[in-house]
PDB file of C-alpha atoms in Angstrom:
ATOM      1  CA  UNK A   8     127.322 146.964  80.356  1.00  0.00           C
ATOM      2  CA  UNK A   9     129.032 144.048  82.041  1.00  0.00           C
ATOM      3  CA  UNK A  10     128.902 145.709  85.474  1.00  0.00           C
ATOM      4  CA  UNK A  11     125.152 146.209  85.098  1.00  0.00           C
ATOM      5  CA  UNK A  12     124.547 142.516  84.371  1.00  0.00           C
ATOM      6  CA  UNK A  13     126.725 141.470  87.339  1.00  0.00           C
ATOM      7  CA  UNK A  14     124.845 143.820  89.659  1.00  0.00           C
ATOM      8  CA  UNK A  15     121.521 142.572  88.309  1.00  0.00           C
ATOM      9  CA  UNK A  16     122.440 138.921  88.891  1.00  0.00           C
ATOM     10  CA  UNK A  17     123.615 139.744  92.444  1.00  0.00           C
ATOM     11  CA  UNK A  18     120.308 141.509  93.121  1.00  0.00           C
ATOM     12  CA  UNK A  19     118.294 138.557  91.764  1.00  0.00           C
ATOM     13  CA  UNK A  20     120.307 136.113  93.872  1.00  0.00           C
ATOM     14  CA  UNK A  21     119.686 138.277  96.921  1.00  0.00           C
ATOM     15  CA  UNK A  22     115.937 138.349  96.299  1.00  0.00           C
ATOM     16  CA  UNK A  23     115.854 134.591  95.826  1.00  0.00           C
ATOM     17  CA  UNK A  24     117.817 133.967  98.999  1.00  0.00           C
ATOM     18  CA  UNK A  25     115.516 136.271 100.955  1.00  0.00           C
ATOM     19  CA  UNK A  26     112.438 134.517  99.577  1.00  0.00           C
ATOM     20  CA  UNK A  27     113.779 131.059 100.468  1.00  0.00           C
ATOM     21  CA  UNK A  28     114.666 132.171 103.987  1.00  0.00           C
ATOM     22  CA  UNK A  29     111.246 133.752 104.392  1.00  0.00           C
ATOM     23  CA  UNK A  30     109.494 130.617 103.164  1.00  0.00           C
ATOM     24  CA  UNK A  31     111.526 128.423 105.512  1.00  0.00           C
ATOM     25  CA  UNK A  32     110.651 130.668 108.449  1.00  0.00           C
ATOM     26  CA  UNK A  33     106.958 130.657 107.525  1.00  0.00           C
ATOM     27  CA  UNK A  34     106.900 126.869 107.147  1.00  0.00           C
ATOM     28  CA  UNK A  35     108.611 126.390 110.491  1.00  0.00           C
ATOM     29  CA  UNK A  36     106.201 128.793 112.155  1.00  0.00           C
ATOM     30  CA  UNK A  37     103.086 127.108 110.795  1.00  0.00           C
ATOM     31  CA  UNK A  38     104.203 123.626 111.777  1.00  0.00           C
ATOM     32  CA  UNK A  39     105.100 124.594 115.323  1.00  0.00           C
ATOM     33  CA  UNK A  40     101.906 126.554 115.976  1.00  0.00           C
ATOM     34  CA  UNK A  41      99.544 123.823 114.794  1.00  0.00           C
ATOM     35  CA  UNK A  42      97.431 122.250 117.551  1.00  0.00           C
ATOM     36  CA  UNK A  43      98.672 118.903 118.795  1.00  0.00           C
ATOM     37  CA  UNK A  44      95.293 117.249 118.212  1.00  0.00           C
ATOM     38  CA  UNK A  45      95.369 117.834 114.455  1.00  0.00           C
ATOM     39  CA  UNK A  46      98.941 116.665 113.995  1.00  0.00           C
ATOM     40  CA  UNK A  47      98.559 113.550 116.154  1.00  0.00           C
ATOM     41  CA  UNK A  48      95.378 112.234 114.525  1.00  0.00           C
ATOM     42  CA  UNK A  49      95.942 110.375 111.248  1.00  0.00           C
ATOM     43  CA  UNK A  50      93.929 111.568 108.278  1.00  0.00           C
ATOM     44  CA  UNK A  51      91.086 109.310 107.232  1.00  0.00           C
ATOM     45  CA  UNK A  52      90.698 108.417 103.592  1.00  0.00           C
ATOM     46  CA  UNK A  53      87.335 109.113 102.052  1.00  0.00           C
ATOM     47  CA  UNK A  54      85.577 105.918 101.101  1.00  0.00           C
ATOM     48  CA  UNK A  55      84.670 106.647  97.491  1.00  0.00           C
ATOM     49  CA  UNK A  56      84.469 103.100  96.185  1.00  0.00           C
ATOM     50  CA  UNK A  57      80.915 102.435  95.053  1.00  0.00           C
ATOM     51  CA  UNK A  58      79.543  98.996  94.388  1.00  0.00           C
ATOM     52  CA  UNK A  59      78.525  98.209  90.821  1.00  0.00           C
ATOM     53  CA  UNK A  60      74.870  98.360  91.882  1.00  0.00           C
ATOM     54  CA  UNK A  61      75.312 101.842  93.375  1.00  0.00           C
ATOM     55  CA  UNK A  62      77.106 102.966  90.226  1.00  0.00           C
ATOM     56  CA  UNK A  63      74.246 101.726  88.047  1.00  0.00           C
ATOM     57  CA  UNK A  64      71.685 103.518  90.241  1.00  0.00           C
ATOM     58  CA  UNK A  65      73.710 106.738  90.097  1.00  0.00           C
ATOM     59  CA  UNK A  66      73.961 106.567  86.302  1.00  0.00           C
ATOM     60  CA  UNK A  67      70.232 105.883  86.029  1.00  0.00           C
ATOM     61  CA  UNK A  68      69.443 108.908  88.198  1.00  0.00           C
ATOM     62  CA  UNK A  69      71.796 111.074  86.131  1.00  0.00           C
ATOM     63  CA  UNK A  70      70.081 109.946  82.939  1.00  0.00           C
ATOM     64  CA  UNK A  71      66.673 110.799  84.412  1.00  0.00           C
ATOM     65  CA  UNK A  72      67.947 114.222  85.492  1.00  0.00           C
ATOM     66  CA  UNK A  73      69.349 114.803  82.004  1.00  0.00           C
ATOM     67  CA  UNK A  74      65.999 113.852  80.479  1.00  0.00           C
ATOM     68  CA  UNK A  75      64.277 116.416  82.705  1.00  0.00           C
ATOM     69  CA  UNK A  76      67.006 118.971  81.833  1.00  0.00           C
ATOM     70  CA  UNK A  77      67.696 119.688  85.503  1.00  0.00           C
ATOM     71  CA  UNK A  78      70.680 121.771  86.591  1.00  0.00           C
ATOM     72  CA  UNK A  79      72.142 123.091  89.833  1.00  0.00           C
ATOM     73  CA  UNK A  80      70.313 122.623  93.108  1.00  0.00           C
ATOM     74  CA  UNK A  81      67.271 121.055  91.471  1.00  0.00           C
ATOM     75  CA  UNK A  82      69.451 118.386  89.844  1.00  0.00           C
ATOM     76  CA  UNK A  83      71.309 117.716  93.101  1.00  0.00           C
ATOM     77  CA  UNK A  84      68.057 117.295  95.053  1.00  0.00           C
ATOM     78  CA  UNK A  85      66.498 115.139  92.336  1.00  0.00           C
ATOM     79  CA  UNK A  86      69.513 112.801  92.176  1.00  0.00           C
ATOM     80  CA  UNK A  87      69.663 112.486  95.978  1.00  0.00           C
ATOM     81  CA  UNK A  88      65.979 111.538  96.151  1.00  0.00           C
ATOM     82  CA  UNK A  89      66.333 109.205  93.177  1.00  0.00           C
ATOM     83  CA  UNK A  90      69.286 107.370  94.703  1.00  0.00           C
ATOM     84  CA  UNK A  91      67.382 106.949  97.978  1.00  0.00           C
ATOM     85  CA  UNK A  92      64.561 105.328  95.992  1.00  0.00           C
ATOM     86  CA  UNK A  93      66.911 102.905  94.241  1.00  0.00           C
ATOM     87  CA  UNK A  94      67.071 104.669  90.883  1.00  0.00           C
ATOM     88  CA  UNK A  95      63.381 105.453  90.523  1.00  0.00           C
ATOM     89  CA  UNK A  96      62.097 108.978  90.085  1.00  0.00           C
ATOM     90  CA  UNK A  97      59.546 110.234  92.580  1.00  0.00           C
TER      91      UNK A  97
END
């Protein structure tokens, strides 16, 4: 019984070591094959800060879409048009 548990733990350790070595090789391969243009250019942060006025318009358009019980593409189109019109439904 004891020999079986020792052999099992050796097998598990071997699998773990193989997985770590494989992951390290894969990570090294993906970083070296990446194009230079994508690694040299810094990533831009998405400007998601809305002004309080824009937030109010967005909430108004959402409320109007809720009142019309719009969902999916119709809701998306309605809200986009509404926000372009300053929070007024067309």
